Amino acid sequence: MKAESAQVASISDVHLGHHNTTAEEIIPNLHEAFKDTERNNALDVIIIAGDLFDRLMSLNNPQVFATMIWFGAFLRWAAARKVAVRLLAGTKSHDWDQNQFLMVLQEVMNVEGDVKYIDTLSIEYIDCIDRHVLWVPDDWRPDPDVTWMEVTQLLREKGLDKVDISVVHGSFEHQLPEVANAHPHKLRRYLDISRDYVIGGHIHIPGSLEHFICNGSFDRLTHGEEGPKGHWRLKLNRKSGNEAEFIENKNAKKYITVDCAGLPLEDAMNLIKSEVSRIPTTSFVRVRANEGDAILSLIDTLRKNYPTYTWSTKKDERKDTQRILLTDMRSTFQAVQLSPENIVELLMTRLSEKHTQDPAMLQLCRDHLIQELER
């Protein structure tokens, strides 16, 4: 089939099953993004470029029930509107190959849609858009240079010098800080072999560079990701050219940081009250203050007064710290029971409060911690 034009939706890093932003919160936003509308029905392909899941989930997890229900509705809609769906394997410690559950569900529901799960380095010709797509799962090889060698070999085997779209779950060099101990892919390589777009998953901050787009995470999952969340829509046209549009998920979970550093206690409390009044009551709120600022002694009070919000602190190095004599309102120490289920989130909170707010660095640390736990 020769298609001059095609419409593609690209989404990744949904992280269903996340501890902070749950599937029950993410799925209504997915439904809003892919509901039965004229624009969505015009799509030819939806690419889910890895990390659809956040962790391995047991069937008795309530998030699994919500996920199953949405998957069923999504697959029926896609089949009815003849929208192809492609799922790329993401980070193993997130997806755990659970993406292939959609294939099983499709069979159980007897839905005859065009749905495929890709967990190997491969090139696919997708007939409905008349394009060749290169699929690069996360961690295909420990060394991205070896992965690239296999990509070039695959192109030769297919008799191709280029593909139309490359979909890579992994980081590229421009997305990581120089201090990161990581081995990213080299973007120029993939740009040079991709006529239309290079699509990147794994990094949670959306962006674009030349004909590269980074999906970013679909929803907000942690502090340090205050920017827009959502997915991309691509209009491919061999005559008039291509267009890429970022579709914002305007209902993404709110994570805010209230900067109270150096403020007197009353001013800090008034600022916090003003900020939380503008956001949903299930939001995550982080209070930034200098070491020794009075507001830090009232975090437990804030938790009691605003119990539906999730509170944390970020302490800066001691600067012009207030020296105000206060009635002792320090928090009572509460022991935390450590377990395999909560250790990663506790450590990540500690890292974000004490050491770095760089989203890419935090993501690398989180992935490494999970991998270490699984040994």
Short mmCIF file of C-alpha atoms in Angstrom, two decimals:
data_model
loop_
_atom_site.label_atom_id
_atom_site.label_comp_id
_atom_site.label_asym_id
_atom_site.label_seq_id
_atom_site.Cartn_x
_atom_site.Cartn_y
_atom_site.Cartn_z
CA MET A 1 0.00 0.00 0.00
CA LYS A 2 1.43 3.38 -1.01
CA ALA A 3 0.53 6.09 1.47
CA GLU A 4 1.68 9.62 0.73
CA SER A 5 0.46 10.80 4.12
CA ALA A 6 0.05 9.18 7.51
CA GLN A 7 -0.78 10.16 11.08
CA VAL A 8 1.09 8.71 14.03
CA ALA A 9 0.71 9.16 17.79
CA SER A 10 3.81 8.56 19.90
CA ILE A 11 3.70 8.02 23.66
CA SER A 12 5.99 6.38 26.20
CA ASP A 13 6.98 6.25 29.85
CA VAL A 14 3.42 5.94 31.08
CA HIS A 15 4.60 3.97 34.14
CA LEU A 16 1.35 2.28 35.07
CA GLY A 17 1.70 0.92 38.60
CA HIS A 18 3.77 3.85 39.85
CA HIS A 19 3.78 4.36 43.62
CA ASN A 20 3.20 8.13 43.47
CA THR A 21 0.97 8.70 40.45
CA THR A 22 -1.17 5.60 40.28
CA ALA A 23 -2.77 3.88 37.31
CA GLU A 24 -6.17 4.99 38.60
CA GLU A 25 -4.96 8.59 38.15
CA ILE A 26 -3.14 8.11 34.85
CA ILE A 27 -5.79 6.09 33.00
CA PRO A 28 -8.46 8.84 32.85
CA ASN A 29 -5.83 11.00 31.16
CA LEU A 30 -5.03 8.19 28.71
CA HIS A 31 -8.73 7.89 27.94
CA GLU A 32 -8.92 11.63 27.33
CA ALA A 33 -5.92 11.46 24.99
CA PHE A 34 -7.23 8.52 22.95
CA LYS A 35 -11.00 8.73 23.19
CA ASP A 36 -13.31 8.22 20.23
CA THR A 37 -12.99 11.55 18.40
CA GLU A 38 -12.67 12.51 14.76
CA ARG A 39 -9.03 13.48 15.22
CA ASN A 40 -8.10 10.27 17.02
CA ASN A 41 -10.00 8.14 14.54
CA ALA A 42 -7.82 9.60 11.78
CA LEU A 43 -4.72 8.06 13.34
CA ASP A 44 -3.00 5.27 11.45
CA VAL A 45 -0.60 4.05 14.14
CA ILE A 46 -0.10 4.54 17.87
CA ILE A 47 3.46 3.87 19.03
CA ILE A 48 3.97 3.10 22.72
CA ALA A 49 7.74 3.44 22.91
CA GLY A 50 8.50 1.59 26.14
CA ASP A 51 7.93 1.80 29.89
CA LEU A 52 4.19 1.40 29.67
CA PHE A 53 4.54 -0.14 33.13
CA ASP A 54 6.53 1.08 36.11
CA ARG A 55 7.11 -2.22 37.90
CA LEU A 56 6.12 -5.85 38.03
CA MET A 57 2.52 -5.99 39.26
CA SER A 58 0.62 -8.86 40.86
CA LEU A 59 -2.93 -9.60 39.81
CA ASN A 60 -4.26 -8.64 43.25
CA ASN A 61 -2.98 -5.09 42.81
CA PRO A 62 -5.98 -2.74 42.31
CA GLN A 63 -3.95 -0.86 39.69
CA VAL A 64 -4.02 -4.01 37.56
CA PHE A 65 -7.82 -4.01 37.48
CA ALA A 66 -7.97 -0.40 36.29
CA THR A 67 -5.29 -1.15 33.71
CA MET A 68 -7.13 -4.19 32.32
CA ILE A 69 -10.37 -2.28 31.92
CA TRP A 70 -8.70 0.54 30.01
CA PHE A 71 -6.64 -1.82 27.84
CA GLY A 72 -9.83 -3.60 26.82
CA ALA A 73 -11.59 -0.38 25.82
CA PHE A 74 -8.46 0.90 24.05
CA LEU A 75 -8.02 -2.29 22.00
CA ARG A 76 -11.69 -2.35 20.96
CA TRP A 77 -11.52 1.28 19.85
CA ALA A 78 -8.26 0.78 17.92
CA ALA A 79 -9.63 -2.28 16.14
CA ALA A 80 -12.93 -0.60 15.27
CA ARG A 81 -11.16 2.46 13.85
CA LYS A 82 -8.40 0.42 12.17
CA VAL A 83 -5.65 2.08 14.19
CA ALA A 84 -2.52 -0.07 14.41
CA VAL A 85 -0.80 -0.30 17.82
CA ARG A 86 2.89 -1.00 18.36
CA LEU A 87 4.45 -1.60 21.77
CA LEU A 88 8.23 -1.45 22.20
CA ALA A 89 9.96 -3.15 25.13
CA GLY A 90 11.24 -0.57 27.58
CA THR A 91 13.49 -0.81 30.60
CA LYS A 92 13.33 -4.37 31.89
CA SER A 93 13.04 -3.30 35.52
CA HIS A 94 9.95 -1.28 34.58
CA ASP A 95 8.08 -3.14 31.85
CA TRP A 96 9.05 -6.72 32.77
CA ASP A 97 7.65 -7.74 29.36
CA GLN A 98 4.15 -7.03 30.70
CA ASN A 99 3.40 -5.09 27.49
CA GLN A 100 2.68 -8.40 25.78
CA PHE A 101 -0.36 -8.69 28.02
CA LEU A 102 -2.19 -6.57 25.44
CA MET A 103 -1.62 -9.34 22.92
CA VAL A 104 -3.13 -11.89 25.28
CA LEU A 105 -6.06 -9.63 26.10
CA GLN A 106 -6.69 -9.05 22.41
CA GLU A 107 -6.94 -12.80 21.86
CA VAL A 108 -9.16 -13.37 24.89
CA MET A 109 -11.50 -10.58 23.76
CA ASN A 110 -11.47 -11.89 20.19
CA VAL A 111 -10.52 -8.46 18.86
CA GLU A 112 -8.90 -8.60 15.43
CA GLY A 113 -6.80 -5.46 15.56
CA ASP A 114 -3.28 -4.80 14.29
CA VAL A 115 -1.33 -4.98 17.55
CA LYS A 116 2.31 -6.04 17.91
CA TYR A 117 4.82 -6.19 20.74
CA ILE A 118 8.47 -5.71 19.75
CA ASP A 119 11.22 -6.90 22.10
CA THR A 120 14.06 -7.42 19.61
CA LEU A 121 16.15 -5.11 17.47
CA SER A 122 14.25 -5.19 14.19
CA ILE A 123 13.01 -3.32 11.14
CA GLU A 124 9.32 -3.55 10.31
CA TYR A 125 7.51 -2.41 7.21
CA ILE A 126 4.12 -1.11 8.37
CA ASP A 127 1.81 -1.42 5.42
CA CYS A 128 -0.89 1.05 6.51
CA ILE A 129 1.60 3.94 6.55
CA ASP A 130 3.98 2.61 3.87
CA ARG A 131 6.98 3.21 6.12
CA HIS A 132 9.91 1.19 7.42
CA VAL A 133 10.35 1.47 11.19
CA LEU A 134 13.48 0.59 13.14
CA TRP A 135 12.78 -0.71 16.64
CA VAL A 136 15.51 -0.48 19.32
CA PRO A 137 14.42 -1.87 22.73
CA ASP A 138 16.10 -0.61 25.88
CA ASP A 139 19.38 -2.26 26.87
CA TRP A 140 19.48 -4.30 23.68
CA ARG A 141 23.21 -4.47 24.20
CA PRO A 142 25.18 -3.06 27.16
CA ASP A 143 27.26 -0.99 24.74
CA PRO A 144 25.27 1.33 22.39
CA ASP A 145 28.13 1.09 19.89
CA VAL A 146 27.48 -2.64 19.58
CA THR A 147 23.78 -1.93 19.12
CA TRP A 148 24.65 0.51 16.35
CA MET A 149 26.81 -2.09 14.61
CA GLU A 150 23.83 -4.45 14.63
CA VAL A 151 21.58 -1.68 13.29
CA THR A 152 23.88 -1.13 10.30
CA GLN A 153 24.06 -4.88 9.71
CA LEU A 154 20.27 -5.10 9.84
CA LEU A 155 19.96 -2.31 7.26
CA ARG A 156 22.29 -4.20 4.92
CA GLU A 157 20.33 -7.42 5.38
CA LYS A 158 17.10 -5.60 4.51
CA GLY A 159 18.70 -3.89 1.50
CA LEU A 160 18.04 -0.45 2.97
CA ASP A 161 20.24 2.57 3.43
CA LYS A 162 17.64 4.31 5.60
CA VAL A 163 14.39 3.72 7.44
CA ASP A 164 11.55 6.21 7.72
CA ILE A 165 11.18 6.17 11.51
CA SER A 166 13.53 5.00 14.26
CA VAL A 167 12.03 4.26 17.67
CA VAL A 168 14.63 3.99 20.42
CA HIS A 169 13.98 3.41 24.11
CA GLY A 170 17.10 4.84 25.68
CA SER A 171 18.98 8.06 26.25
CA PHE A 172 21.00 10.15 23.82
CA GLU A 173 24.15 12.07 24.69
CA HIS A 174 22.55 15.54 24.65
CA GLN A 175 19.94 14.45 27.21
CA LEU A 176 22.34 13.56 30.02
CA PRO A 177 24.59 15.70 32.21
CA GLU A 178 28.31 15.34 31.57
CA VAL A 179 28.84 13.77 35.00
CA ALA A 180 26.40 10.94 34.29
CA ASN A 181 28.10 7.55 34.32
CA ALA A 182 26.11 6.25 31.38
CA HIS A 183 26.60 5.09 27.82
CA PRO A 184 24.01 6.90 25.70
CA HIS A 185 23.19 6.41 22.05
CA LYS A 186 24.67 8.85 19.54
CA LEU A 187 21.77 10.82 18.10
CA ARG A 188 23.50 11.82 14.86
CA ARG A 189 23.75 8.19 13.82
CA TYR A 190 19.99 7.68 14.04
CA LEU A 191 19.13 11.05 12.52
CA ASP A 192 21.25 10.18 9.48
CA ILE A 193 19.39 6.91 8.81
CA SER A 194 15.84 8.19 9.52
CA ARG A 195 13.95 10.09 6.83
CA ASP A 196 11.01 11.23 8.93
CA TYR A 197 11.64 11.03 12.67
CA VAL A 198 13.70 9.53 15.45
CA ILE A 199 11.43 8.86 18.43
CA GLY A 200 12.98 8.55 21.88
CA GLY A 201 11.60 7.04 25.05
CA HIS A 202 13.08 6.68 28.56
CA ILE A 203 13.92 10.33 29.37
CA HIS A 204 10.94 11.95 31.10
CA ILE A 205 11.37 15.52 29.84
CA PRO A 206 9.80 16.04 26.38
CA GLY A 207 11.75 17.85 23.71
CA SER A 208 12.86 17.94 20.10
CA LEU A 209 16.04 18.49 18.11
CA GLU A 210 16.07 18.54 14.31
CA HIS A 211 13.82 15.58 13.42
CA PHE A 212 14.26 13.91 16.82
CA ILE A 213 11.41 13.98 19.33
CA CYS A 214 11.55 12.80 22.92
CA ASN A 215 8.16 11.72 24.20
CA GLY A 216 8.84 12.48 27.84
CA SER A 217 6.62 10.81 30.41
CA PHE A 218 2.89 10.96 29.72
CA ASP A 219 2.04 12.02 33.27
CA ARG A 220 3.95 13.69 36.08
CA LEU A 221 5.58 11.17 38.41
CA THR A 222 7.92 13.08 40.71
CA HIS A 223 9.26 16.47 41.72
CA GLY A 224 11.58 18.14 39.25
CA GLU A 225 9.20 17.46 36.36
CA GLU A 226 7.05 20.57 36.61
CA GLY A 227 7.04 21.11 32.85
CA PRO A 228 4.36 19.94 30.40
CA LYS A 229 3.55 16.24 30.05
CA GLY A 230 1.77 14.45 27.24
CA HIS A 231 2.51 12.81 23.89
CA TRP A 232 3.32 13.66 20.27
CA ARG A 233 1.27 13.64 17.09
CA LEU A 234 3.14 13.29 13.80
CA LYS A 235 1.74 14.15 10.40
CA LEU A 236 3.83 12.51 7.70
CA ASN A 237 3.52 13.71 4.12
CA ARG A 238 6.02 12.97 1.38
CA LYS A 239 4.88 15.93 -0.71
CA SER A 240 4.19 18.75 1.73
CA GLY A 241 6.56 17.69 4.52
CA ASN A 242 6.16 16.50 8.08
CA GLU A 243 4.68 18.17 11.14
CA ALA A 244 5.13 17.32 14.82
CA GLU A 245 2.82 18.60 17.55
CA PHE A 246 3.12 18.03 21.28
CA ILE A 247 -0.27 17.32 22.88
CA GLU A 248 -0.18 18.35 26.52
CA ASN A 249 -1.76 16.22 29.22
CA LYS A 250 -3.31 19.17 31.03
CA ASN A 251 -4.66 16.98 33.82
CA ALA A 252 -1.24 15.56 34.72
CA LYS A 253 -0.60 15.10 38.43
CA LYS A 254 0.64 18.26 40.12
CA TYR A 255 4.04 18.28 41.82
CA ILE A 256 5.03 21.73 43.06
CA THR A 257 7.93 23.18 45.04
CA VAL A 258 7.19 26.16 47.29
CA ASP A 259 10.33 28.25 47.82
CA CYS A 260 10.31 29.36 51.45
CA ALA A 261 14.08 29.75 51.83
CA GLY A 262 14.86 32.55 54.30
CA LEU A 263 11.23 33.57 54.81
CA PRO A 264 9.85 34.38 58.27
CA LEU A 265 7.49 31.70 59.52
CA GLU A 266 4.27 33.65 58.96
CA ASP A 267 5.26 34.63 55.42
CA ALA A 268 6.22 31.05 54.61
CA MET A 269 2.90 29.69 55.89
CA ASN A 270 0.93 32.29 53.93
CA LEU A 271 2.85 31.46 50.77
CA ILE A 272 2.22 27.73 51.19
CA LYS A 273 -1.49 28.28 51.84
CA SER A 274 -1.73 30.41 48.71
CA GLU A 275 0.06 27.87 46.53
CA VAL A 276 -1.87 24.80 47.67
CA SER A 277 -5.19 26.59 47.20
CA ARG A 278 -4.50 26.64 43.44
CA ILE A 279 -3.84 22.94 42.90
CA PRO A 280 -5.85 19.72 43.28
CA THR A 281 -6.04 18.34 46.81
CA THR A 282 -4.19 15.14 45.86
CA SER A 283 -1.08 16.98 44.67
CA PHE A 284 2.50 16.54 45.86
CA VAL A 285 3.97 19.58 47.61
CA ARG A 286 7.64 20.08 48.43
CA VAL A 287 8.77 22.88 50.72
CA ARG A 288 12.18 24.32 49.88
CA ALA A 289 13.94 25.99 52.79
CA ASN A 290 17.36 26.72 54.23
CA GLU A 291 18.71 24.44 56.92
CA GLY A 292 17.31 25.80 60.18
CA ASP A 293 14.42 27.81 58.68
CA ALA A 294 11.43 27.85 61.00
CA ILE A 295 9.04 26.42 58.42
CA LEU A 296 10.82 23.07 58.51
CA SER A 297 9.58 22.52 62.06
CA LEU A 298 5.97 22.72 60.86
CA ILE A 299 5.96 20.08 58.13
CA ASP A 300 4.09 17.63 60.35
CA THR A 301 1.57 20.38 61.09
CA LEU A 302 1.08 20.92 57.35
CA ARG A 303 0.54 17.19 56.91
CA LYS A 304 -2.18 17.25 59.56
CA ASN A 305 -3.86 20.39 58.21
CA TYR A 306 -3.69 19.23 54.58
CA PRO A 307 -3.87 15.43 54.83
CA THR A 308 -4.79 14.75 51.20
CA TYR A 309 -1.59 16.37 49.91
CA THR A 310 1.73 14.53 49.97
CA TRP A 311 4.41 16.64 51.67
CA SER A 312 8.20 16.62 51.51
CA THR A 313 11.06 19.06 52.05
CA LYS A 314 14.16 20.20 50.21
CA LYS A 315 16.79 21.67 52.49
CA ASP A 316 19.32 24.06 51.01
CA GLU A 317 22.75 24.69 52.46
CA ARG A 318 22.75 27.04 55.41
CA LYS A 319 22.80 30.64 54.11
CA ASP A 320 20.95 33.53 55.72
CA THR A 321 19.11 31.21 58.03
CA GLN A 322 16.68 32.79 60.42
CA ARG A 323 17.72 32.88 64.04
CA ILE A 324 14.28 33.08 65.59
CA LEU A 325 13.47 31.61 68.97
CA LEU A 326 10.47 29.35 68.56
CA THR A 327 8.29 27.30 70.78
CA ASP A 328 9.44 23.72 70.31
CA MET A 329 7.22 22.39 67.56
CA ARG A 330 9.67 19.87 66.13
CA SER A 331 8.28 16.77 64.57
CA THR A 332 8.15 13.64 66.64
CA PHE A 333 10.45 11.02 65.17
CA GLN A 334 8.58 8.26 63.39
CA ALA A 335 10.33 5.01 62.47
CA VAL A 336 9.90 3.82 58.90
CA GLN A 337 9.66 0.12 58.14
CA LEU A 338 11.97 -0.63 55.21
CA SER A 339 10.89 -3.21 52.65
CA PRO A 340 11.69 -4.11 49.02
CA GLU A 341 8.47 -2.32 48.08
CA ASN A 342 9.36 1.06 49.59
CA ILE A 343 13.16 1.24 49.71
CA VAL A 344 13.54 2.66 46.18
CA GLU A 345 11.05 5.49 46.69
CA LEU A 346 12.53 6.35 50.10
CA LEU A 347 16.04 6.50 48.69
CA MET A 348 14.91 8.54 45.67
CA THR A 349 13.18 11.04 47.96
CA ARG A 350 16.39 11.29 49.96
CA LEU A 351 18.47 11.80 46.81
CA SER A 352 16.16 14.49 45.45
CA GLU A 353 16.10 16.35 48.76
CA LYS A 354 19.81 16.14 49.53
CA HIS A 355 21.78 15.86 46.32
CA THR A 356 20.26 16.53 42.90
CA GLN A 357 17.12 17.71 41.15
CA ASP A 358 18.29 16.74 37.67
CA PRO A 359 15.49 14.52 36.25
CA ALA A 360 17.82 12.53 34.01
CA MET A 361 20.23 11.83 36.85
CA LEU A 362 17.38 10.83 39.18
CA GLN A 363 16.01 8.47 36.54
CA LEU A 364 19.42 6.83 36.14
CA CYS A 365 19.75 6.42 39.91
CA ARG A 366 16.26 4.95 40.18
CA ASP A 367 16.88 2.41 37.42
CA HIS A 368 20.21 1.41 38.98
CA LEU A 369 18.65 0.92 42.43
CA ILE A 370 15.91 -1.29 41.01
CA GLN A 371 18.44 -3.39 39.12
CA GLU A 372 20.52 -3.84 42.29
CA LEU A 373 17.46 -4.98 44.26
CA GLU A 374 16.66 -7.59 41.64
CA ARG A 375 20.06 -9.30 41.88
#
